[in-house]
PDB file of C-alpha atoms in Angstrom:
ATOM      1  CA  MET A   1      -1.358 -83.846 -32.547  1.00 71.00           C
ATOM      2  CA  GLY A   2      -3.952 -86.031 -30.787  1.00 82.00           C
ATOM      3  CA  GLY A   3      -4.587 -89.673 -31.691  1.00 90.00           C
ATOM      4  CA  ALA A   4      -7.781 -89.033 -33.662  1.00 93.00           C
ATOM      5  CA  MET A   5      -6.254 -86.092 -35.542  1.00 93.00           C
ATOM      6  CA  GLN A   6      -3.125 -88.094 -36.300  1.00 94.00           C
ATOM      7  CA  THR A   7      -5.248 -90.931 -37.680  1.00 95.00           C
ATOM      8  CA  LEU A   8      -7.283 -88.522 -39.800  1.00 97.00           C
ATOM      9  CA  ALA A   9      -4.089 -86.882 -41.092  1.00 97.00           C
ATOM     10  CA  ALA A  10      -2.657 -90.308 -41.995  1.00 97.00           C
ATOM     11  CA  ILE A  11      -5.838 -91.267 -43.886  1.00 98.00           C
ATOM     12  CA  LEU A  12      -5.840 -87.950 -45.758  1.00 98.00           C
ATOM     13  CA  ILE A  13      -2.162 -88.352 -46.663  1.00 98.00           C
ATOM     14  CA  VAL A  14      -2.806 -91.870 -48.022  1.00 98.00           C
ATOM     15  CA  LEU A  15      -5.841 -90.734 -50.049  1.00 98.00           C
ATOM     16  CA  GLY A  16      -4.058 -87.598 -51.277  1.00 98.00           C
ATOM     17  CA  THR A  17      -1.074 -89.691 -52.341  1.00 98.00           C
ATOM     18  CA  VAL A  18      -3.282 -92.125 -54.287  1.00 98.00           C
ATOM     19  CA  LEU A  19      -4.839 -89.175 -56.132  1.00 97.00           C
ATOM     20  CA  ALA A  20      -1.450 -87.507 -56.702  1.00 98.00           C
ATOM     21  CA  MET A  21      -0.049 -90.762 -58.080  1.00 97.00           C
ATOM     22  CA  GLU A  22      -2.483 -90.603 -60.994  1.00 96.00           C
ATOM     23  CA  PHE A  23      -0.851 -87.289 -61.987  1.00 97.00           C
ATOM     24  CA  VAL A  24       2.620 -88.794 -61.433  1.00 97.00           C
ATOM     25  CA  ALA A  25       1.624 -91.816 -63.544  1.00 96.00           C
ATOM     26  CA  TRP A  26       0.089 -89.638 -66.285  1.00 96.00           C
ATOM     27  CA  SER A  27       3.119 -87.358 -66.556  1.00 97.00           C
ATOM     28  CA  SER A  28       5.602 -90.254 -66.299  1.00 97.00           C
ATOM     29  CA  HIS A  29       3.700 -92.147 -68.981  1.00 97.00           C
ATOM     30  CA  LYS A  30       3.484 -89.167 -71.340  1.00 96.00           C
ATOM     31  CA  TYR A  31       6.942 -87.647 -70.865  1.00 97.00           C
ATOM     32  CA  ILE A  32       9.168 -90.528 -69.719  1.00 97.00           C
ATOM     33  CA  MET A  33       7.639 -93.741 -71.100  1.00 97.00           C
ATOM     34  CA  HIS A  34       6.784 -92.066 -74.408  1.00 97.00           C
ATOM     35  CA  GLY A  35      10.024 -90.069 -74.283  1.00 97.00           C
ATOM     36  CA  PHE A  36      13.505 -91.106 -73.211  1.00 97.00           C
ATOM     37  CA  GLY A  37      12.130 -94.215 -71.436  1.00 97.00           C
ATOM     38  CA  TRP A  38      10.546 -95.622 -74.612  1.00 97.00           C
ATOM     39  CA  GLY A  39      13.108 -98.459 -74.634  1.00 96.00           C
ATOM     40  CA  TRP A  40      11.408 -99.990 -71.590  1.00 97.00           C
ATOM     41  CA  HIS A  41       7.875 -99.108 -72.696  1.00 96.00           C
ATOM     42  CA  ARG A  42       8.002-100.056 -76.390  1.00 95.00           C
ATOM     43  CA  ASP A  43       7.191-103.742 -75.905  1.00 94.00           C
ATOM     44  CA  HIS A  44       3.986-102.753 -74.120  1.00 94.00           C
ATOM     45  CA  HIS A  45       2.802-101.243 -77.423  1.00 93.00           C
ATOM     46  CA  GLU A  46       4.077-103.982 -79.717  1.00 91.00           C
ATOM     47  CA  PRO A  47       3.467-107.724 -79.954  1.00 87.00           C
ATOM     48  CA  HIS A  48       6.009-109.640 -77.894  1.00 83.00           C
ATOM     49  CA  GLU A  49       6.743-113.135 -76.634  1.00 85.00           C
ATOM     50  CA  GLY A  50       6.307-114.186 -73.045  1.00 87.00           C
ATOM     51  CA  PHE A  51       4.327-113.018 -70.060  1.00 87.00           C
ATOM     52  CA  LEU A  52       6.677-110.307 -68.801  1.00 92.00           C
ATOM     53  CA  GLU A  53       7.521-107.082 -70.601  1.00 93.00           C
ATOM     54  CA  LYS A  54      10.438-104.673 -70.196  1.00 95.00           C
ATOM     55  CA  ASN A  55       7.672-102.216 -69.369  1.00 95.00           C
ATOM     56  CA  ASP A  56       7.171-104.124 -66.094  1.00 95.00           C
ATOM     57  CA  LEU A  57      10.422-102.535 -64.904  1.00 97.00           C
ATOM     58  CA  TYR A  58       8.389 -99.378 -64.305  1.00 97.00           C
ATOM     59  CA  ALA A  59       6.466-101.278 -61.611  1.00 96.00           C
ATOM     60  CA  ILE A  60       9.792-101.917 -59.875  1.00 97.00           C
ATOM     61  CA  VAL A  61      10.513 -98.179 -59.988  1.00 97.00           C
ATOM     62  CA  GLY A  62       7.114 -97.530 -58.363  1.00 97.00           C
ATOM     63  CA  ALA A  63       7.780-100.182 -55.717  1.00 98.00           C
ATOM     64  CA  ALA A  64      11.174 -98.624 -54.991  1.00 98.00           C
ATOM     65  CA  LEU A  65       9.489 -95.230 -54.481  1.00 98.00           C
ATOM     66  CA  SER A  66       7.028 -96.803 -52.044  1.00 98.00           C
ATOM     67  CA  ILE A  67       9.814 -98.612 -50.159  1.00 98.00           C
ATOM     68  CA  LEU A  68      11.855 -95.396 -49.981  1.00 98.00           C
ATOM     69  CA  MET A  69       8.906 -93.545 -48.450  1.00 98.00           C
ATOM     70  CA  PHE A  70       8.347 -96.358 -45.922  1.00 97.00           C
ATOM     71  CA  ALA A  71      12.053 -96.199 -45.020  1.00 97.00           C
ATOM     72  CA  LEU A  72      11.996 -92.402 -44.598  1.00 97.00           C
ATOM     73  CA  GLY A  73       8.999 -92.744 -42.281  1.00 97.00           C
ATOM     74  CA  SER A  74      10.485 -95.578 -40.221  1.00 96.00           C
ATOM     75  CA  PRO A  75      11.992 -94.734 -36.814  1.00 94.00           C
ATOM     76  CA  MET A  76      13.662 -98.172 -36.910  1.00 93.00           C
ATOM     77  CA  ILE A  77      15.607 -97.120 -40.011  1.00 94.00           C
ATOM     78  CA  MET A  78      15.852 -93.343 -39.674  1.00 94.00           C
ATOM     79  CA  GLY A  79      15.819 -93.054 -35.875  1.00 94.00           C
ATOM     80  CA  ALA A  80      14.938 -89.567 -34.656  1.00 94.00           C
ATOM     81  CA  ASP A  81      15.165 -88.292 -38.242  1.00 94.00           C
ATOM     82  CA  ALA A  82      12.156 -90.378 -39.344  1.00 95.00           C
ATOM     83  CA  TRP A  83       9.708 -88.341 -41.410  1.00 96.00           C
ATOM     84  CA  TRP A  84       6.234 -89.192 -40.119  1.00 94.00           C
ATOM     85  CA  PRO A  85       4.321 -88.641 -43.418  1.00 97.00           C
ATOM     86  CA  GLY A  86       6.743 -90.958 -45.246  1.00 98.00           C
ATOM     87  CA  THR A  87       5.025 -94.101 -44.032  1.00 97.00           C
ATOM     88  CA  TRP A  88       1.619 -92.872 -45.169  1.00 98.00           C
ATOM     89  CA  ILE A  89       2.923 -91.613 -48.518  1.00 98.00           C
ATOM     90  CA  GLY A  90       4.550 -95.024 -49.017  1.00 98.00           C
ATOM     91  CA  LEU A  91       1.218 -96.683 -48.262  1.00 98.00           C
ATOM     92  CA  GLY A  92      -0.565 -94.399 -50.763  1.00 98.00           C
ATOM     93  CA  VAL A  93       1.990 -95.266 -53.465  1.00 98.00           C
ATOM     94  CA  LEU A  94       1.516 -98.960 -52.632  1.00 98.00           C
ATOM     95  CA  PHE A  95      -2.289 -98.650 -52.866  1.00 98.00           C
ATOM     96  CA  TYR A  96      -1.971 -96.878 -56.227  1.00 98.00           C
ATOM     97  CA  GLY A  97       0.286 -99.691 -57.428  1.00 97.00           C
ATOM     98  CA  VAL A  98      -2.332-102.261 -56.461  1.00 96.00           C
ATOM     99  CA  ILE A  99      -5.069-100.240 -58.206  1.00 95.00           C
ATOM    100  CA  TYR A 100      -2.859 -99.867 -61.291  1.00 93.00           C
ATOM    101  CA  THR A 101      -2.124-103.598 -61.341  1.00 93.00           C
ATOM    102  CA  LEU A 102      -5.811-104.493 -61.087  1.00 92.00           C
ATOM    103  CA  VAL A 103      -7.100-101.839 -63.501  1.00 91.00           C
ATOM    104  CA  HIS A 104      -4.364-101.536 -66.132  1.00 91.00           C
ATOM    105  CA  ASP A 105      -2.792-104.983 -66.155  1.00 91.00           C
ATOM    106  CA  GLY A 106      -5.881-106.888 -65.019  1.00 92.00           C
ATOM    107  CA  LEU A 107      -8.941-105.186 -66.485  1.00 92.00           C
ATOM    108  CA  VAL A 108      -7.530-103.407 -69.533  1.00 90.00           C
ATOM    109  CA  HIS A 109      -4.843-105.847 -70.698  1.00 91.00           C
ATOM    110  CA  GLN A 110      -6.391-108.933 -69.061  1.00 90.00           C
ATOM    111  CA  ARG A 111      -3.071-110.235 -67.739  1.00 89.00           C
ATOM    112  CA  TRP A 112      -4.602-111.504 -64.463  1.00 87.00           C
ATOM    113  CA  PHE A 113      -8.268-112.158 -65.229  1.00 85.00           C
ATOM    114  CA  ARG A 114     -10.729-112.209 -68.132  1.00 89.00           C
ATOM    115  CA  TRP A 115     -13.651-109.804 -67.916  1.00 90.00           C
ATOM    116  CA  VAL A 116     -14.807-107.384 -70.589  1.00 91.00           C
ATOM    117  CA  PRO A 117     -17.071-104.715 -69.101  1.00 94.00           C
ATOM    118  CA  LYS A 118     -20.208-103.988 -71.099  1.00 95.00           C
ATOM    119  CA  ARG A 119     -21.058-100.606 -69.557  1.00 95.00           C
ATOM    120  CA  GLY A 120     -20.126 -98.024 -66.976  1.00 96.00           C
ATOM    121  CA  TYR A 121     -16.807 -96.558 -65.964  1.00 94.00           C
ATOM    122  CA  ALA A 122     -14.922 -99.849 -66.338  1.00 94.00           C
ATOM    123  CA  LYS A 123     -15.914 -99.944 -70.029  1.00 95.00           C
ATOM    124  CA  ARG A 124     -14.817 -96.314 -70.399  1.00 95.00           C
ATOM    125  CA  LEU A 125     -11.407 -97.140 -68.882  1.00 94.00           C
ATOM    126  CA  VAL A 126     -10.902-100.021 -71.291  1.00 94.00           C
ATOM    127  CA  GLN A 127     -11.995 -97.936 -74.301  1.00 95.00           C
ATOM    128  CA  ALA A 128      -9.754 -95.014 -73.335  1.00 95.00           C
ATOM    129  CA  HIS A 129      -6.707 -97.213 -72.920  1.00 94.00           C
ATOM    130  CA  LYS A 130      -7.376 -99.053 -76.179  1.00 94.00           C
ATOM    131  CA  LEU A 131      -7.414 -95.636 -77.854  1.00 95.00           C
ATOM    132  CA  HIS A 132      -4.047 -94.955 -76.207  1.00 95.00           C
ATOM    133  CA  HIS A 133      -2.760 -98.061 -77.990  1.00 94.00           C
ATOM    134  CA  ALA A 134      -4.242 -96.925 -81.335  1.00 94.00           C
ATOM    135  CA  THR A 135      -1.023 -95.112 -82.283  1.00 93.00           C
ATOM    136  CA  ILE A 136       2.111 -96.674 -83.725  1.00 93.00           C
ATOM    137  CA  GLY A 137       5.294 -95.575 -81.995  1.00 93.00           C
ATOM    138  CA  LYS A 138       5.815 -93.141 -79.187  1.00 93.00           C
ATOM    139  CA  GLU A 139       4.601 -89.958 -80.922  1.00 94.00           C
ATOM    140  CA  GLY A 140       1.159 -88.530 -80.339  1.00 93.00           C
ATOM    141  CA  GLY A 141      -1.419 -90.483 -78.439  1.00 94.00           C
ATOM    142  CA  VAL A 142      -4.152 -89.867 -75.915  1.00 95.00           C
ATOM    143  CA  SER A 143      -5.206 -91.138 -72.496  1.00 95.00           C
ATOM    144  CA  PHE A 144      -1.903 -91.366 -70.649  1.00 95.00           C
ATOM    145  CA  GLY A 145      -3.567 -91.801 -67.246  1.00 92.00           C
ATOM    146  CA  PHE A 146      -4.438 -95.179 -65.784  1.00 86.00           C
ATOM    147  CA  VAL A 147      -7.401 -94.676 -63.455  1.00 88.00           C
ATOM    148  CA  PHE A 148      -9.179 -91.555 -64.700  1.00 90.00           C
ATOM    149  CA  ALA A 149     -10.436 -91.865 -68.262  1.00 92.00           C
ATOM    150  CA  ARG A 150     -11.809 -89.101 -70.441  1.00 94.00           C
ATOM    151  CA  ASP A 151     -14.743 -89.569 -72.806  1.00 95.00           C
ATOM    152  CA  PRO A 152     -13.712 -91.939 -75.623  1.00 96.00           C
ATOM    153  CA  ALA A 153     -15.539 -89.773 -78.204  1.00 96.00           C
ATOM    154  CA  VAL A 154     -13.330 -86.802 -77.259  1.00 97.00           C
ATOM    155  CA  LEU A 155     -10.218 -88.998 -77.354  1.00 96.00           C
ATOM    156  CA  LYS A 156     -11.159 -90.194 -80.875  1.00 96.00           C
ATOM    157  CA  GLN A 157     -11.452 -86.574 -82.018  1.00 96.00           C
ATOM    158  CA  GLU A 158      -8.008 -85.817 -80.591  1.00 96.00           C
ATOM    159  CA  LEU A 159      -6.511 -88.837 -82.379  1.00 95.00           C
ATOM    160  CA  ARG A 160      -8.084 -87.772 -85.689  1.00 94.00           C
ATOM    161  CA  ALA A 161      -6.655 -84.263 -85.244  1.00 96.00           C
ATOM    162  CA  GLN A 162      -3.209 -85.712 -84.452  1.00 95.00           C
ATOM    163  CA  ARG A 163      -3.377 -87.916 -87.555  1.00 93.00           C
ATOM    164  CA  GLU A 164      -4.401 -84.975 -89.749  1.00 93.00           C
ATOM    165  CA  ALA A 165      -1.593 -82.823 -88.284  1.00 94.00           C
ATOM    166  CA  GLY A 166       0.946 -85.585 -88.948  1.00 91.00           C
ATOM    167  CA  ILE A 167       1.696 -85.984 -85.227  1.00 92.00           C
ATOM    168  CA  ALA A 168       0.473 -89.556 -84.819  1.00 89.00           C
ATOM    169  CA  VAL A 169       0.326 -92.624 -87.007  1.00 91.00           C
ATOM    170  CA  LEU A 170      -2.741 -94.661 -86.173  1.00 89.00           C
ATOM    171  CA  ARG A 171      -2.708 -98.445 -85.927  1.00 83.00           C
ATOM    172  CA  GLU A 172      -6.399 -98.695 -86.809  1.00 70.00           C
ATOM    173  CA  ALA A 173      -9.261 -96.417 -87.653  1.00 63.00           C
ATOM    174  CA  VAL A 174     -10.708 -94.540 -84.700  1.00 64.00           C
ATOM    175  CA  ASP A 175     -13.915 -93.809 -86.542  1.00 58.00           C
ATOM    176  CA  GLY A 176     -16.914 -95.772 -85.358  1.00 52.00           C
TER     177      GLY A 176
END
């Protein structure tokens, strides 16, 4: 593969990995964090003391995945068995982690900075994630993704239907 094609392939792998990580994050959040991994995730949904949460351990898991991919792609570590895409997948996972940290921890939960968006997609992200936190406990819920947010009006309808079906217990009214 020529230099320009190799560069293009690397860029596409990084971008594809960032996009794929939203699906990985969504499914991990829905089926692991709100499933058998609830013990680490619970304090993210409940009032707690201190700056750090057990939930932050999931960031270490993501970092370990990125480091593993960098290692698999490294000729210095793997020698002739280095897997070329590994480096670029590792970079995509790293970029997603940075986006997650800025969007979820920073914008939505305001752990790093204080800014409440008044309109646009940033407002939609905040609204969608606040609706995710509208349930009590790990059952039910909406908006398990971190970067792509569905229409809050649709999410409110889903929460109402979950409440009526006895699937979710809501922390607060989602009407209005």
